Short mmCIF file of C-alpha atoms in Angstrom, two decimals:
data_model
loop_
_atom_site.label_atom_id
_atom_site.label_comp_id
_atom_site.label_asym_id
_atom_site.label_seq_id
_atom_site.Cartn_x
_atom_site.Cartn_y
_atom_site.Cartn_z
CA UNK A 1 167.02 114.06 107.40
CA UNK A 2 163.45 113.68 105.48
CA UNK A 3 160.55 116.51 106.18
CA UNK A 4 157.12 116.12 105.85
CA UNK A 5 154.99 119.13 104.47
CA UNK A 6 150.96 118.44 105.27
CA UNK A 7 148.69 121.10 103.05
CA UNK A 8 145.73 121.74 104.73
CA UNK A 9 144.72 124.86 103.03
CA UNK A 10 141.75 125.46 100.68
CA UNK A 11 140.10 128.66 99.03
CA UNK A 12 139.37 131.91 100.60
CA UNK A 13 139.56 130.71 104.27
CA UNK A 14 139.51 132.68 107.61
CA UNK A 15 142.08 132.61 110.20
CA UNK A 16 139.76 131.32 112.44
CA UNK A 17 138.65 128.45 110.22
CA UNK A 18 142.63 127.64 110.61
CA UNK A 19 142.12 127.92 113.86
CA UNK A 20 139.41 125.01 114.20
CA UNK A 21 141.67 122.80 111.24
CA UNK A 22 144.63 123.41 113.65
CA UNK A 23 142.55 122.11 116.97
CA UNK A 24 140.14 119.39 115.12
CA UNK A 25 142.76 117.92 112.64
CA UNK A 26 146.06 118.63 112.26
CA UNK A 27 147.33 118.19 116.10
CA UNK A 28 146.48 114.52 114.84
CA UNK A 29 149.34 114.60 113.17
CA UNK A 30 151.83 115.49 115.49
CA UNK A 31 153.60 118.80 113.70
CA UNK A 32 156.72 120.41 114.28
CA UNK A 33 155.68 123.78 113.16
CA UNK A 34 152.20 125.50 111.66
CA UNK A 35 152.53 127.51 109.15
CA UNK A 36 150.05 130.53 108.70
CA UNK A 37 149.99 131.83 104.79
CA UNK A 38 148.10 135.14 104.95
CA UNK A 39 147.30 137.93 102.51
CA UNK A 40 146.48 141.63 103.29
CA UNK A 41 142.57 141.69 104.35
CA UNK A 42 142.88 138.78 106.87
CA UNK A 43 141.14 140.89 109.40
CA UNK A 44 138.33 141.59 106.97
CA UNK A 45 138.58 137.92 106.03
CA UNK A 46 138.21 136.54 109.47
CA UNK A 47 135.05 138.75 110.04
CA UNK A 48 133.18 137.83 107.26
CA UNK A 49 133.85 134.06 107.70
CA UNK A 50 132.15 134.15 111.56
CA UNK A 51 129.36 136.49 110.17
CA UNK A 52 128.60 133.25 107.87
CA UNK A 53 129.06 130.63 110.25
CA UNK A 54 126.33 132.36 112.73
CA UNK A 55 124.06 133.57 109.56
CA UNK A 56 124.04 129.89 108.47
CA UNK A 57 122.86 129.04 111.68
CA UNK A 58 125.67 127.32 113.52
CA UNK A 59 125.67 128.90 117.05
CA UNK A 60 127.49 125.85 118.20
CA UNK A 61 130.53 128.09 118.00
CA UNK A 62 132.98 125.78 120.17
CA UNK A 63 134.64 128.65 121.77
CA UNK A 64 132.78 130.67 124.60
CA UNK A 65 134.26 133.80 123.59
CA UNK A 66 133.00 133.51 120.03
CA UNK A 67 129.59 132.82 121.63
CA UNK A 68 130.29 135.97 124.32
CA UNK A 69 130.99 138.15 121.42
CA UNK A 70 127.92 137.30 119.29
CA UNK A 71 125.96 137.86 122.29
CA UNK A 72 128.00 141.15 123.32
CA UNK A 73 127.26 142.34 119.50
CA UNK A 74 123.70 141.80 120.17
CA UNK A 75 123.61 139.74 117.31
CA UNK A 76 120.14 137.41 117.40
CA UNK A 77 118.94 134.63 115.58
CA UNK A 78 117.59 135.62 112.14
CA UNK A 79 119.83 137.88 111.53
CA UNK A 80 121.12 138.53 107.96
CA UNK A 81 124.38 138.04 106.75
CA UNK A 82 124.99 141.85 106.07
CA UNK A 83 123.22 142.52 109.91
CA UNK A 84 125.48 140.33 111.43
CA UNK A 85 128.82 141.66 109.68
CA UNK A 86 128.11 145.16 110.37
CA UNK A 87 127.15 144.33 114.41
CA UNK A 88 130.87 142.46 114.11
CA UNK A 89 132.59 145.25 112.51
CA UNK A 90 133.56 147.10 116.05
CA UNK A 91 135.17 143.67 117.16
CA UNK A 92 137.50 143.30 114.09
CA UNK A 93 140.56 143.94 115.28
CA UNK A 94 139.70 142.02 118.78
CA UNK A 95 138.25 138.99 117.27
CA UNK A 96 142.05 138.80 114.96
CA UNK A 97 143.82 139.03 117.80
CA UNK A 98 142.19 136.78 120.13
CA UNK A 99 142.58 134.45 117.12
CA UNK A 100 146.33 134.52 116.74
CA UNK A 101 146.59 134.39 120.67
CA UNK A 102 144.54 131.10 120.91
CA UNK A 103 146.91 129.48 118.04
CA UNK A 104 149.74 130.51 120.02
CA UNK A 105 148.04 129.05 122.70
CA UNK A 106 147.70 125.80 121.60
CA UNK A 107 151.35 125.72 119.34
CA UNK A 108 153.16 126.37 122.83
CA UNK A 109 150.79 123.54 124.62
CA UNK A 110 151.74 120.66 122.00
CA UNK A 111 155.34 121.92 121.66
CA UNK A 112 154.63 123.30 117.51
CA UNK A 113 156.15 126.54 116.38
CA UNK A 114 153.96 128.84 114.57
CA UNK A 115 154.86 131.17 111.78
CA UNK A 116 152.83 133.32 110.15
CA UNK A 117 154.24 134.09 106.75
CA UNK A 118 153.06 137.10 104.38
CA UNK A 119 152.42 136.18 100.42
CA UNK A 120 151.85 139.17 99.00
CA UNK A 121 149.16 138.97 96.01
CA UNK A 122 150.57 138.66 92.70
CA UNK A 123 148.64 142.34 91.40
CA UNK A 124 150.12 143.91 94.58
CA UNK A 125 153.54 142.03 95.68
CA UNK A 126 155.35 145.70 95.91
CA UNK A 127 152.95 146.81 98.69
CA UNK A 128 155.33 145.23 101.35
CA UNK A 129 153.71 147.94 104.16
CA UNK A 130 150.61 145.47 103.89
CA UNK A 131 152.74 143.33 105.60
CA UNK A 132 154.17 145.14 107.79
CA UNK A 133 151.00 146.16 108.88
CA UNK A 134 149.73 143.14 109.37
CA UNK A 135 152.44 141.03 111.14
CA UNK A 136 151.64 143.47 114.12
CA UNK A 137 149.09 141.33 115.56
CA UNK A 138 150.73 137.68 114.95
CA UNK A 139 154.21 139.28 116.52
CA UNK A 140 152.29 140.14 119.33
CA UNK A 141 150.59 137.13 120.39
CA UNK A 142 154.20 135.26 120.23
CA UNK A 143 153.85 134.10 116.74
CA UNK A 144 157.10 133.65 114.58
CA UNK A 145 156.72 136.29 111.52
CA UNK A 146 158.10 135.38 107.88
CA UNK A 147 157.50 138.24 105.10
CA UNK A 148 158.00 137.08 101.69
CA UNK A 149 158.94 139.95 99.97
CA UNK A 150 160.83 140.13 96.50
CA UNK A 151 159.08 137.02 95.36
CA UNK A 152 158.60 138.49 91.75
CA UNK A 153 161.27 140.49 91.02
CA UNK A 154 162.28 140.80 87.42
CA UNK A 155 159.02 138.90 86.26
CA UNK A 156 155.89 141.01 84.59
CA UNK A 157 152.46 140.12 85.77
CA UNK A 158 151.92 138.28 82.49
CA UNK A 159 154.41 135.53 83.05
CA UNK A 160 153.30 134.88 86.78
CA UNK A 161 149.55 135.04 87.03
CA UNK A 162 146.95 132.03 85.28
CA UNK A 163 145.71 134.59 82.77
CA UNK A 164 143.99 137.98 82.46
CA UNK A 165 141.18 136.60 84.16
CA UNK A 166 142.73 134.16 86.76
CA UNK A 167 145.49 136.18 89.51
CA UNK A 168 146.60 133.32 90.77
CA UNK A 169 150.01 132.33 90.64
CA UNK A 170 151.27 129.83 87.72
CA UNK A 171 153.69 127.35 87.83
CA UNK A 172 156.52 129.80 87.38
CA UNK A 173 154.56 131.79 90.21
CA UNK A 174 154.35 129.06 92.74
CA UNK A 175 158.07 127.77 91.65
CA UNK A 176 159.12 131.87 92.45
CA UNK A 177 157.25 131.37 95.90
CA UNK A 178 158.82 127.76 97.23
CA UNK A 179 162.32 129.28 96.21
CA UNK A 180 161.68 132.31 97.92
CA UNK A 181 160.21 130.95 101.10
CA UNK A 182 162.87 128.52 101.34
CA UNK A 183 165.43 131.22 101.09
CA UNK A 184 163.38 132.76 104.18
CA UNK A 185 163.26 129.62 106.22
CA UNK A 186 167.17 128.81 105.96
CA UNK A 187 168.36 132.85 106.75
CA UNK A 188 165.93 132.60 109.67
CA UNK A 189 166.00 128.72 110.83
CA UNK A 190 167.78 129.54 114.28
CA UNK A 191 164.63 132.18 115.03
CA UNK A 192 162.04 129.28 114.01
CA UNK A 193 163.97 126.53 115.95
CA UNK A 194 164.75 124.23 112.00
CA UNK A 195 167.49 121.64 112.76
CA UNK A 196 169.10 122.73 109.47
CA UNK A 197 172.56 124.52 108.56
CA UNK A 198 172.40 127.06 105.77
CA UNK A 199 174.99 124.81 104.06
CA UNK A 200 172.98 121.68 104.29
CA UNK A 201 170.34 123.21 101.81
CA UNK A 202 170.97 124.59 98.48
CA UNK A 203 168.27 126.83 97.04
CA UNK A 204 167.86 125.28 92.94
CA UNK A 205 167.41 127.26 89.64
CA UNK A 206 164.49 128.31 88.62
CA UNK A 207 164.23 126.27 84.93
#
């Protein structure tokens, strides 16, 4: 059986700007599942993305309760960027959730599973209680959880990361995190609905 894997991701993006790629283009394509990659700071993340998207201007928001929440922050035209982050900041945790529900939303009304799957950073992949703490939310609004812990075990920072200026995983990084998130999708295919068996998939090498 062939599988199709669709990356729709680019840099330093907010949940809710997955949100709006999940609704606007990638329903197009018919998916079986959506896949969430998050960090720690999503909820910091998703704040600072609105707080530019109404400081540029753009109050044709497309949601009435992003509009209703501007307006409930008292948030008015003009407003700098700083302002309008720090009249959000109460709403944080609200505006996350409310996120994560409406994705569950729409995965349950065009029949797509959603996971949300932790990737630690590569300067803090031991801090697995970031995860933990931030699965809470996703869990709660019915989305399928996936923490990808133990990615770089036995590995120094050196041999993972770009450089000493660049914390991004390398090839041996990214090769550490396919293996490892495969592992995590065949122990936990009956929970996220894959028509696999663990036999039918054999985890390779790393080189």
């Amino acid at each position: 059986q062939r599988f199709e894997i669709l990356n729709f991701a680019f840099s330093d993006t907010g949940t809710l700007q997955r949100l709006a790629d999940l609704e606007k283009r990638i329903l197009d394509f018919d998916p079986d599942a959506f896949f969430l990659i998050c960090h720690n700071g999503e909820e910091d993340r998703n704040l600072r993305k609105l707080a530019g998207v109404i400081a540029a201007g753009d109050y044709d928001l497309s949601y009435p309760y992003l509009k209703d929440l501007a307006a409930k922050a008292g948030i008015e035209p003009g407003d700098s960027g700083g302002d309008i982050t720090r009249a959000l900041r109460p709403y944080s945790k609200e505006l996350l959730r409310w996120t994560y529900e409406r994705i569950a939303e729409v995965c349950e009304e065009n029949g797509i599973t959603p996971v949300w799957d932790y990737l630690p950073l590569t300067l803090s992949h031991e801090r697995i209680s970031l995860a933990e703490k931030g699965r809470k939310a996703p869990a709660e609004a019915g989305i399928q959880t996936i923490v990808l812990d133990k990615i770089y075990d036995g590995y120094s920072v050196d041999q993972i990361v770009v450089s000493e200026a660049d914390s991004h995983p390398n090839e041996i990084g990214h090769q550490l995190i396919a293996r490892r998130l495969l592992e995590k999708l065949v122990a936990e295919r009956e929970k996220l609905g894959l028509p696999m068996e663990i036999e039918s998939v054999r985890v390779p090498p790393l080189p």
